[in-house]
XYZ file of C-alpha atoms in Angstrom:
613
model
C -21.416 -48.552 -26.944
C -22.870 -46.184 -29.695
C -24.987 -44.484 -27.100
C -22.059 -43.888 -24.643
C -19.829 -42.433 -27.638
C -22.734 -40.122 -28.766
C -23.219 -38.797 -25.367
C -19.385 -38.065 -25.069
C -19.492 -36.348 -28.436
C -22.339 -34.012 -27.452
C -20.400 -33.071 -24.386
C -17.214 -32.344 -26.321
C -19.149 -30.300 -29.002
C -20.810 -28.314 -26.124
C -17.453 -27.472 -24.634
C -15.959 -26.536 -27.926
C -18.817 -24.297 -28.808
C -18.504 -22.526 -25.502
C -14.683 -22.113 -25.932
C -15.013 -20.914 -29.400
C -17.668 -18.314 -28.796
C -16.938 -14.541 -28.463
C -15.382 -13.735 -25.228
C -17.660 -11.741 -23.137
C -16.170 -9.588 -20.337
C -18.311 -7.493 -18.155
C -17.467 -3.880 -18.284
C -18.390 -1.928 -15.333
C -19.315 1.668 -16.362
C -21.561 4.344 -14.894
C -23.013 5.447 -18.048
C -25.183 3.918 -21.066
C -25.858 5.015 -24.501
C -29.292 6.119 -23.437
C -27.799 8.612 -20.999
C -27.631 11.039 -23.886
C -24.055 11.636 -23.796
C -20.971 10.501 -25.722
C -19.252 7.280 -24.430
C -15.676 7.676 -25.222
C -12.828 5.272 -25.184
C -9.475 4.576 -26.962
C -11.179 3.685 -30.301
C -13.151 6.949 -30.588
C -11.510 9.668 -28.693
C -9.308 10.938 -31.446
C -12.046 11.113 -34.020
C -14.701 12.574 -31.745
C -12.801 14.973 -29.679
C -9.552 15.851 -31.512
C -10.955 15.821 -34.955
C -14.585 16.703 -34.284
C -16.254 20.118 -35.077
C -17.874 20.541 -31.658
C -16.713 21.581 -28.268
C -16.587 18.950 -25.657
C -16.909 18.768 -21.954
C -15.636 15.382 -20.632
C -15.767 13.637 -17.264
C -12.743 11.401 -16.835
C -14.067 8.853 -14.008
C -13.308 5.775 -12.288
C -16.275 3.238 -12.171
C -15.234 2.173 -8.482
C -14.888 5.656 -7.225
C -17.814 6.456 -4.649
C -17.753 10.343 -5.534
C -17.886 9.396 -9.427
C -20.907 7.227 -8.675
C -22.639 10.203 -6.753
C -21.585 12.657 -9.309
C -22.945 10.627 -12.228
C -26.463 11.649 -11.320
C -26.014 15.497 -11.911
C -23.721 14.798 -14.920
C -26.281 12.794 -16.496
C -28.794 15.663 -15.761
C -26.358 18.073 -17.482
C -26.355 15.570 -20.540
C -30.123 15.739 -20.664
C -30.338 19.433 -20.470
C -27.872 20.298 -22.994
C -28.714 17.495 -25.490
C -30.278 19.971 -27.922
C -26.965 21.732 -28.012
C -24.950 18.785 -29.401
C -24.372 20.464 -32.801
C -22.229 22.956 -30.785
C -21.171 21.143 -27.645
C -21.364 17.475 -26.377
C -21.150 16.051 -22.982
C -18.886 13.029 -22.763
C -17.407 10.506 -20.343
C -14.491 8.182 -20.388
C -13.899 5.287 -17.837
C -10.322 5.452 -16.564
C -10.822 2.190 -14.845
C -11.189 0.470 -18.056
C -7.728 -0.660 -18.873
C -8.100 0.117 -22.549
C -8.336 3.759 -21.555
C -5.434 3.939 -19.231
C -3.074 5.458 -21.765
C -5.433 8.297 -22.552
C -6.078 9.054 -18.878
C -2.394 9.286 -18.391
C -1.778 11.468 -21.505
C -4.225 13.949 -20.143
C -2.726 13.970 -16.662
C -5.868 12.722 -14.819
C -4.714 12.504 -11.282
C -8.011 12.562 -9.491
C -11.574 11.292 -10.022
C -13.839 12.726 -11.196
C -11.884 15.114 -13.291
C -13.912 17.226 -15.657
C -12.306 19.117 -18.589
C -13.541 21.365 -21.510
C -12.122 21.051 -25.064
C -12.787 23.557 -27.806
C -13.371 22.096 -31.388
C -10.376 20.455 -32.867
C -7.978 20.920 -29.847
C -4.177 20.636 -30.271
C -2.758 17.480 -29.365
C -0.876 18.950 -26.346
C -3.963 20.611 -25.150
C -5.198 18.642 -22.054
C -8.347 20.793 -21.659
C -9.575 23.556 -19.245
C -10.604 22.490 -15.756
C -14.380 22.479 -15.545
C -16.398 23.185 -12.445
C -17.991 20.099 -10.632
C -21.140 20.710 -8.927
C -24.240 18.945 -7.857
C -26.189 21.923 -9.076
C -26.919 21.453 -12.843
C -27.613 24.972 -13.483
C -24.316 26.061 -12.162
C -22.543 23.624 -14.426
C -24.766 24.756 -17.398
C -23.802 28.586 -16.674
C -20.170 27.638 -16.551
C -20.493 25.765 -19.853
C -21.998 28.816 -21.478
C -19.086 30.861 -20.288
C -16.591 28.289 -22.025
C -18.604 28.555 -25.270
C -18.379 32.382 -25.178
C -14.693 32.284 -24.805
C -14.365 29.720 -27.564
C -16.572 31.825 -29.758
C -14.182 34.861 -29.156
C -11.003 33.057 -29.686
C -11.567 30.663 -32.537
C -13.218 30.552 -35.901
C -14.245 26.880 -35.426
C -17.516 27.566 -33.622
C -20.643 27.278 -35.636
C -22.735 28.518 -32.793
C -25.024 31.441 -33.137
C -23.713 34.790 -31.606
C -24.090 34.459 -27.802
C -21.762 37.518 -27.069
C -23.406 40.690 -25.340
C -24.858 43.031 -27.911
C -22.839 46.368 -27.464
C -24.583 48.517 -29.963
C -27.389 50.908 -29.332
C -29.282 50.532 -32.480
C -31.073 47.358 -33.405
C -31.438 46.917 -37.229
C -33.507 44.177 -38.802
C -31.900 41.741 -41.059
C -34.056 40.766 -44.100
C -32.860 37.187 -43.679
C -34.704 36.702 -40.460
C -38.412 36.320 -40.193
C -38.356 36.941 -36.550
C -35.897 38.843 -34.351
C -36.006 38.972 -30.444
C -33.989 40.692 -27.931
C -33.417 39.724 -24.225
C -31.911 42.047 -21.758
C -30.473 40.837 -18.594
C -27.940 41.311 -15.828
C -24.344 40.284 -16.893
C -24.205 37.407 -14.366
C -27.246 35.664 -15.661
C -27.103 33.223 -18.651
C -30.847 32.961 -19.514
C -30.510 34.920 -22.873
C -27.536 32.766 -23.928
C -29.488 29.529 -23.173
C -32.393 30.838 -25.325
C -29.911 31.623 -28.203
C -28.527 28.150 -28.157
C -31.722 26.481 -27.816
C -33.318 28.259 -30.803
C -29.966 28.299 -32.875
C -31.163 25.370 -34.961
C -34.244 27.237 -35.908
C -33.638 28.866 -39.079
C -34.495 32.549 -39.849
C -35.040 33.291 -36.081
C -32.416 35.464 -34.356
C -32.313 36.152 -30.593
C -29.996 39.114 -29.287
C -28.470 39.074 -25.882
C -28.046 42.486 -24.459
C -26.809 43.441 -20.795
C -27.957 46.178 -18.460
C -24.611 47.675 -18.628
C -25.643 48.939 -22.212
C -27.551 51.743 -20.558
C -28.532 53.463 -23.933
C -30.183 50.471 -25.144
C -31.891 49.812 -21.861
C -33.252 53.210 -21.838
C -34.478 52.715 -25.542
C -36.124 49.489 -24.475
C -37.459 51.256 -21.237
C -36.677 48.155 -19.213
C -37.772 47.982 -15.748
C -37.377 44.225 -14.810
C -34.355 42.059 -15.687
C -34.479 39.774 -17.710
C -37.116 41.045 -20.241
C -37.908 39.866 -23.695
C -38.966 42.043 -26.551
C -39.963 41.423 -30.208
C -38.146 43.739 -32.670
C -40.953 45.016 -35.088
C -38.821 47.355 -36.887
C -35.537 49.296 -36.703
C -35.434 50.295 -33.084
C -39.132 49.586 -32.491
C -39.832 46.999 -29.857
C -42.836 45.142 -28.574
C -42.563 44.108 -24.678
C -43.483 40.367 -24.546
C -42.317 39.015 -21.049
C -40.201 39.578 -18.054
C -38.981 37.631 -15.096
C -36.281 34.845 -14.700
C -38.561 31.994 -16.175
C -37.032 30.456 -19.299
C -40.153 28.256 -19.727
C -42.261 31.312 -20.176
C -39.929 32.962 -22.572
C -39.642 29.904 -24.560
C -43.416 29.636 -24.788
C -43.813 33.163 -25.892
C -41.154 32.739 -28.662
C -42.865 29.478 -29.644
C -46.137 31.324 -30.167
C -44.675 33.814 -32.445
C -43.144 30.885 -34.452
C -46.611 29.443 -34.851
C -47.978 32.690 -36.290
C -45.443 32.287 -39.082
C -46.195 28.407 -39.254
C -42.660 27.530 -38.053
C -42.065 24.391 -35.993
C -42.128 25.305 -32.165
C -39.043 24.488 -30.288
C -39.417 21.609 -27.675
C -37.313 21.417 -24.587
C -36.365 18.238 -22.750
C -37.081 19.037 -19.206
C -34.803 17.384 -16.391
C -37.890 16.419 -14.673
C -39.019 13.947 -17.458
C -38.437 10.734 -15.555
C -38.752 8.558 -18.645
C -36.090 10.418 -20.690
C -34.598 7.257 -21.962
C -37.709 6.615 -24.055
C -37.218 10.085 -25.701
C -33.869 9.340 -27.338
C -32.751 5.775 -27.719
C -29.728 5.756 -30.058
C -29.598 2.073 -30.543
C -33.303 1.917 -31.741
C -33.322 5.169 -33.872
C -36.084 7.599 -32.915
C -36.208 9.836 -35.912
C -38.818 9.343 -38.561
C -40.317 11.533 -41.315
C -43.543 12.954 -39.875
C -44.832 13.167 -43.521
C -44.317 9.404 -44.197
C -47.442 7.168 -43.983
C -46.618 3.711 -42.873
C -48.648 0.753 -43.782
C -47.593 -0.833 -40.438
C -49.368 2.081 -38.705
C -52.376 1.582 -40.787
C -52.475 -2.212 -40.004
C -51.833 -1.657 -36.369
C -54.723 0.818 -36.378
C -56.987 -1.610 -38.443
C -56.137 -4.548 -36.133
C -56.797 -2.422 -32.938
C -60.034 -1.091 -34.371
C -61.383 -4.604 -35.443
C -60.078 -6.500 -32.404
C -60.435 -4.118 -29.640
C -62.736 -1.073 -30.242
C -65.479 -2.717 -32.178
C -65.359 -5.901 -29.958
C -65.683 -3.991 -26.777
C -69.408 -3.901 -27.281
C -71.213 -6.938 -26.155
C -74.097 -6.467 -28.707
C -73.889 -4.475 -31.806
C -77.349 -3.664 -33.424
C -79.194 -0.887 -35.006
C -77.580 2.187 -35.787
C -74.176 0.943 -34.488
C -74.419 -2.220 -36.628
C -75.343 0.092 -39.699
C -72.161 2.180 -38.788
C -69.957 -0.853 -38.579
C -71.140 -2.326 -42.075
C -70.478 1.040 -43.683
C -67.065 1.245 -42.199
C -66.330 -2.278 -43.387
C -67.509 -1.535 -46.909
C -65.332 1.639 -47.043
C -62.314 -0.332 -45.813
C -62.852 -3.012 -48.474
C -62.968 -0.161 -51.090
C -60.179 1.977 -49.940
C -57.893 0.463 -47.353
C -54.408 -0.194 -48.832
C -54.070 -4.050 -48.065
C -53.280 -7.272 -49.743
C -55.675 -9.719 -51.465
C -55.853 -11.547 -48.249
C -56.480 -8.558 -46.368
C -59.379 -7.494 -48.607
C -60.688 -11.064 -48.300
C -60.372 -10.763 -44.394
C -62.397 -7.621 -44.300
C -64.920 -8.810 -46.889
C -65.612 -12.108 -44.741
C -66.235 -9.872 -41.577
C -68.590 -7.676 -43.621
C -70.534 -10.789 -44.997
C -70.802 -11.982 -41.457
C -72.249 -8.801 -40.094
C -74.293 -7.261 -42.978
C -77.039 -9.840 -43.051
C -77.642 -9.874 -39.414
C -79.886 -7.668 -37.368
C -77.837 -8.253 -34.246
C -74.246 -9.232 -33.852
C -72.726 -10.535 -30.655
C -69.314 -8.928 -29.851
C -67.932 -12.274 -28.569
C -68.917 -14.409 -31.513
C -67.537 -11.633 -33.888
C -64.315 -11.685 -31.987
C -63.986 -15.540 -32.387
C -64.771 -15.053 -36.122
C -62.229 -12.354 -36.699
C -59.546 -14.215 -34.724
C -60.253 -17.478 -36.548
C -59.928 -16.053 -40.008
C -56.904 -13.842 -39.040
C -55.288 -17.123 -38.060
C -56.225 -18.679 -41.401
C -55.619 -15.972 -43.805
C -52.760 -13.989 -42.237
C -54.175 -10.835 -43.719
C -51.592 -8.415 -42.647
C -48.514 -7.459 -44.862
C -46.432 -5.837 -41.871
C -45.918 -6.762 -38.300
C -48.610 -4.148 -37.370
C -46.340 -2.209 -35.005
C -46.116 1.635 -34.460
C -43.437 3.462 -36.519
C -44.696 7.076 -37.688
C -47.103 7.062 -34.885
C -44.835 5.714 -32.186
C -44.820 8.333 -29.303
C -41.817 9.468 -27.353
C -43.350 7.897 -24.293
C -45.901 4.982 -23.920
C -48.902 7.207 -23.319
C -48.449 9.392 -26.356
C -49.834 8.978 -30.067
C -50.111 5.492 -31.285
C -53.862 4.491 -31.937
C -55.284 8.169 -32.170
C -52.454 9.049 -34.437
C -53.162 5.908 -36.498
C -56.819 6.632 -36.652
C -56.393 10.131 -38.188
C -53.862 8.549 -40.549
C -56.265 5.871 -41.634
C -59.028 8.336 -42.079
C -56.989 10.565 -44.236
C -55.947 7.630 -46.203
C -59.402 6.312 -46.848
C -60.619 9.832 -47.860
C -57.669 10.283 -50.225
C -58.067 6.749 -51.743
C -61.835 7.268 -52.304
C -61.051 10.648 -54.145
C -58.354 9.141 -56.177
C -60.295 6.090 -57.205
C -63.388 8.299 -57.791
C -65.557 5.866 -56.037
C -69.119 5.196 -57.140
C -70.328 3.355 -54.080
C -69.351 6.276 -51.862
C -69.780 9.932 -52.317
C -67.925 12.631 -50.350
C -70.615 13.052 -47.732
C -70.972 9.315 -47.347
C -67.190 8.750 -46.757
C -67.200 11.388 -43.976
C -70.519 10.035 -42.582
C -69.063 6.663 -42.423
C -65.954 7.968 -40.584
C -68.214 9.988 -38.257
C -70.375 6.820 -37.660
C -67.383 4.890 -36.488
C -66.161 7.726 -34.202
C -69.620 8.036 -32.763
C -70.258 4.303 -31.954
C -66.933 2.752 -31.388
C -64.175 5.343 -30.782
C -63.074 4.891 -27.040
C -62.569 8.547 -26.237
C -65.912 9.868 -25.535
C -64.828 13.562 -25.170
C -63.056 13.245 -28.575
C -66.121 11.604 -30.105
C -68.447 14.358 -28.965
C -66.072 17.047 -30.298
C -65.777 15.364 -33.666
C -69.501 14.947 -34.079
C -69.881 18.649 -33.276
C -67.595 19.284 -36.250
C -69.567 16.588 -38.300
C -72.711 18.842 -38.337
C -70.881 21.028 -41.059
C -70.532 18.134 -43.419
C -73.918 18.564 -45.121
C -73.409 22.186 -46.065
C -69.622 22.118 -46.797
C -69.043 18.801 -48.671
C -70.305 18.107 -52.272
C -67.356 16.041 -53.827
C -64.885 13.399 -52.697
C -62.271 16.029 -53.009
C -64.368 18.320 -50.555
C -64.272 15.253 -48.107
C -60.461 15.209 -48.233
C -60.231 18.834 -47.457
C -62.968 18.830 -44.696
C -61.141 15.988 -42.819
C -57.821 17.963 -43.161
C -59.630 21.189 -41.687
C -61.280 19.223 -38.953
C -57.819 17.642 -38.004
C -56.071 21.003 -37.831
C -59.068 22.363 -35.406
C -58.473 19.274 -33.244
C -54.677 20.098 -33.195
C -55.415 23.739 -32.309
C -57.816 22.548 -29.417
C -55.244 20.097 -28.136
C -52.272 22.174 -28.235
C -50.543 22.385 -24.836
C -52.822 19.687 -23.534
C -51.431 16.954 -21.200
C -52.076 14.434 -23.963
C -49.646 16.350 -26.426
C -46.368 14.539 -27.064
C -43.702 17.082 -26.459
C -41.511 15.656 -29.140
C -44.450 15.870 -31.607
C -46.124 19.261 -30.979
C -49.639 19.816 -32.510
C -49.253 22.518 -35.221
C -51.185 23.569 -38.307
C -50.586 20.933 -41.021
C -48.774 21.109 -43.397
C -46.135 23.598 -42.266
C -44.391 25.886 -44.796
C -41.347 23.848 -44.337
C -43.049 20.725 -45.877
C -45.359 22.648 -48.316
C -44.604 26.353 -48.934
C -46.879 26.382 -52.055
C -49.841 25.446 -49.655
C -49.861 29.034 -48.597
C -51.051 32.014 -50.783
C -47.950 34.152 -51.803
C -46.039 33.745 -48.619
C -49.008 34.675 -46.410
C -50.841 32.595 -43.742
C -53.829 32.059 -46.040
C -54.325 28.497 -47.374
C -53.985 27.724 -51.029
C -56.546 24.835 -50.873
C -55.638 23.560 -54.466
C -52.028 23.017 -53.457
C -53.069 21.468 -50.012
C -55.408 19.070 -51.714
C -52.532 17.971 -54.113
C -50.143 17.702 -51.067
C -52.559 15.502 -49.263
C -53.299 13.189 -52.152
C -49.462 12.883 -52.860
C -48.830 12.118 -49.101
C -51.503 9.588 -48.479
C -51.057 7.869 -51.836
C -47.401 6.791 -51.018
C -47.436 4.201 -48.257
C -44.185 2.941 -47.005
C -43.740 -0.815 -46.592
C -41.070 -0.451 -43.772
C -41.934 -3.133 -41.292
C -39.871 -2.186 -38.301
C -39.257 1.178 -36.560
C -35.495 0.780 -36.769
C -34.359 -0.504 -40.156
C -33.539 1.922 -42.901
C -35.083 4.997 -41.184
C -33.012 7.378 -43.329
C -33.843 5.897 -46.669
C -36.684 6.841 -49.050
C -39.876 5.126 -48.302
C -40.789 2.167 -50.338
C -44.284 2.647 -51.760
C -47.136 0.417 -51.869
C -49.740 2.720 -53.320
C -48.853 5.126 -56.138
C -51.998 6.490 -57.784
C -52.137 5.208 -61.337
C -48.782 3.324 -61.156
C -47.695 -0.263 -60.449
C -45.018 -0.700 -57.636
C -42.898 -3.577 -56.740
C -41.311 -4.140 -53.267
C -38.024 -5.719 -54.102
C -37.154 -6.589 -50.574
C -40.343 -8.759 -49.967
C -40.209 -10.003 -53.579
C -44.082 -9.276 -53.682
C -45.758 -7.658 -56.544
C -48.216 -4.787 -55.702
C -50.655 -2.989 -57.839
C -52.655 0.271 -57.008
C -54.479 -1.305 -54.121
C -53.655 -5.089 -53.548
C -51.337 -7.862 -53.565
C -51.041 -9.403 -57.014
C -53.648 -12.230 -57.320
C -50.831 -14.620 -58.351
C -49.583 -14.589 -54.752
C -52.959 -15.719 -53.638
C -53.248 -18.362 -56.232
C -49.735 -19.479 -55.530
C -50.678 -20.139 -51.939
C -53.541 -22.282 -52.931
C -51.687 -24.256 -55.498
C -48.875 -24.878 -53.103
C -51.417 -26.279 -50.659
C -52.926 -28.525 -53.383
C -49.416 -29.767 -54.464
C -48.403 -30.525 -50.799
C -51.764 -32.367 -50.241
C -51.220 -34.584 -53.428
C -47.637 -35.347 -52.456
C -48.748 -36.187 -48.991
C -51.202 -38.689 -50.245
C -48.719 -40.159 -52.527
C -46.158 -40.735 -49.656
C -48.896 -42.220 -47.452
C -49.981 -44.588 -50.268
C -46.333 -45.582 -50.804
C -45.758 -46.300 -47.088
C -48.922 -48.317 -47.024
C -47.765 -50.355 -50.020
C -44.251 -50.997 -48.508
C -45.832 -52.127 -45.237
C -48.152 -54.619 -47.003
C -45.229 -56.000 -49.146
C -43.032 -56.392 -45.998
C -45.771 -58.338 -44.198
C -46.201 -60.497 -47.191
C -42.566 -61.237 -47.309
C -42.498 -62.261 -43.574
C -45.566 -64.576 -44.324
C -43.880 -66.244 -47.196
C -40.711 -66.711 -45.321
C -42.548 -68.387 -42.416
C -44.360 -70.839 -44.772
C -41.027 -71.610 -46.408
C -39.309 -72.359 -43.047
C -42.382 -74.786 -42.003
C -42.144 -76.588 -45.241
C -38.340 -76.954 -44.966
C -38.773 -78.623 -41.489
C -41.335 -80.997 -42.833
């Protein structure tokens, strides 16, 4: 009876749970957040479009409309191509087949699908928008959008866009507020100059002027023969020819080269041919991180991959490679920013390898995996955060390895190590790269640079600067390479934006004293952020701050300059002992109760027999 009642109760509770759960209705839309456009509806249309500070071009569509489905492909393409313009204009969509949007679609007199309209910033409530061209040619729609933006700029004061109107003067005078000034002269029906202006508008202190061939006096002054043509304004009415031809990529690359000469971050364009564009910008996961923040999660991901993949890829480790491994492990013990358990973990591996002449990769792997399971040496989830690439093939371990090398060098210098001098720190790093780093070409290039260590390094501070210089050489060599992440271009580090004092009196010459100070600050403040997506806009929480004690409130764990407080380690041991003792007491109690129960049964049986007799 009880069993039947229990079964019925479970069924009732299950039905109740299903009925009281949140109602989920499947919405049939053609666009997602990852399509790099604004998904509009009744709840946000007023705030974003009517009260917003940017222009909008909006597709009113019906999810069941065949033409809307076909048109969604070029519309998504337009969204990708002008995503970088989102401070000035946004591409939006609203699904009129969704009943919550029916009133908006009626108010804006949408009679056919798809209907595309352009809205200036803060349009009047009775402004139903200007009809926008619909085309399967993305460039045609892009040019039409530029035309709309030009009209808005002429007729309103709301636009924050850089000047995209044709330059009508003859003389071109430099503005002292700008570091670089370019001029593009083109035919009036071409919009390449305007595209470049909008692309580079977020880049401060760079100005691009658009001129048309109808400005004949200026064309004569420039001595233009081919349209469009790009010039650098060197002085008032003094120009340097840079490029010509209707090739925006070429013009962009030329401008970027000049940005690099003044140590400004180059502009990166998202190309429509990038098939994995969803990975470039995922709004729900947050893709923006501070390039100058060092994350413990990156360091631990690097360490784990190094110990469990690169080192273990060798079947036998002996001779020079074993010496390199032992030196690497010793440097990690001294300088890697880990917990007490992390230090213990690395030291156990070192003890396992340093007294042997030959180490089996397989056996070492079993040893490492076993102690990782027992000690749980990692503070974070060891996933990529600062070193996460815009696509799966970019950054990650190579970025993490450089970050770890810089951290080790800085920590050695900050601690003023006795066990390692500057040359030994770099030789240890070079030994790891030579014997264990998986990229042979990279290893050879690094070892070529390492030949200068003996003559250029005499202190631990020198080691920090040598590694920084070597990293910049690698960045210069790999700039534009297929391995370069377009969202993280390789530039000289640090840039003037991040460290203006690292340059001598505004020149391009390094102030190495300030560079050293900058590097020590950067690699001595390690963020404990454990996932890529939480608190990405907050200040980093520090694990290592030279000469200070830091506490991570969120994790309720105390940290000193290098490691977890020993009380955490002792607490774990004491907890285990208490649990062990309590378990023994419980088992003894159960055993006693069992004996008592048997004894009682035996006495009862004897009593019954005597009663019968």
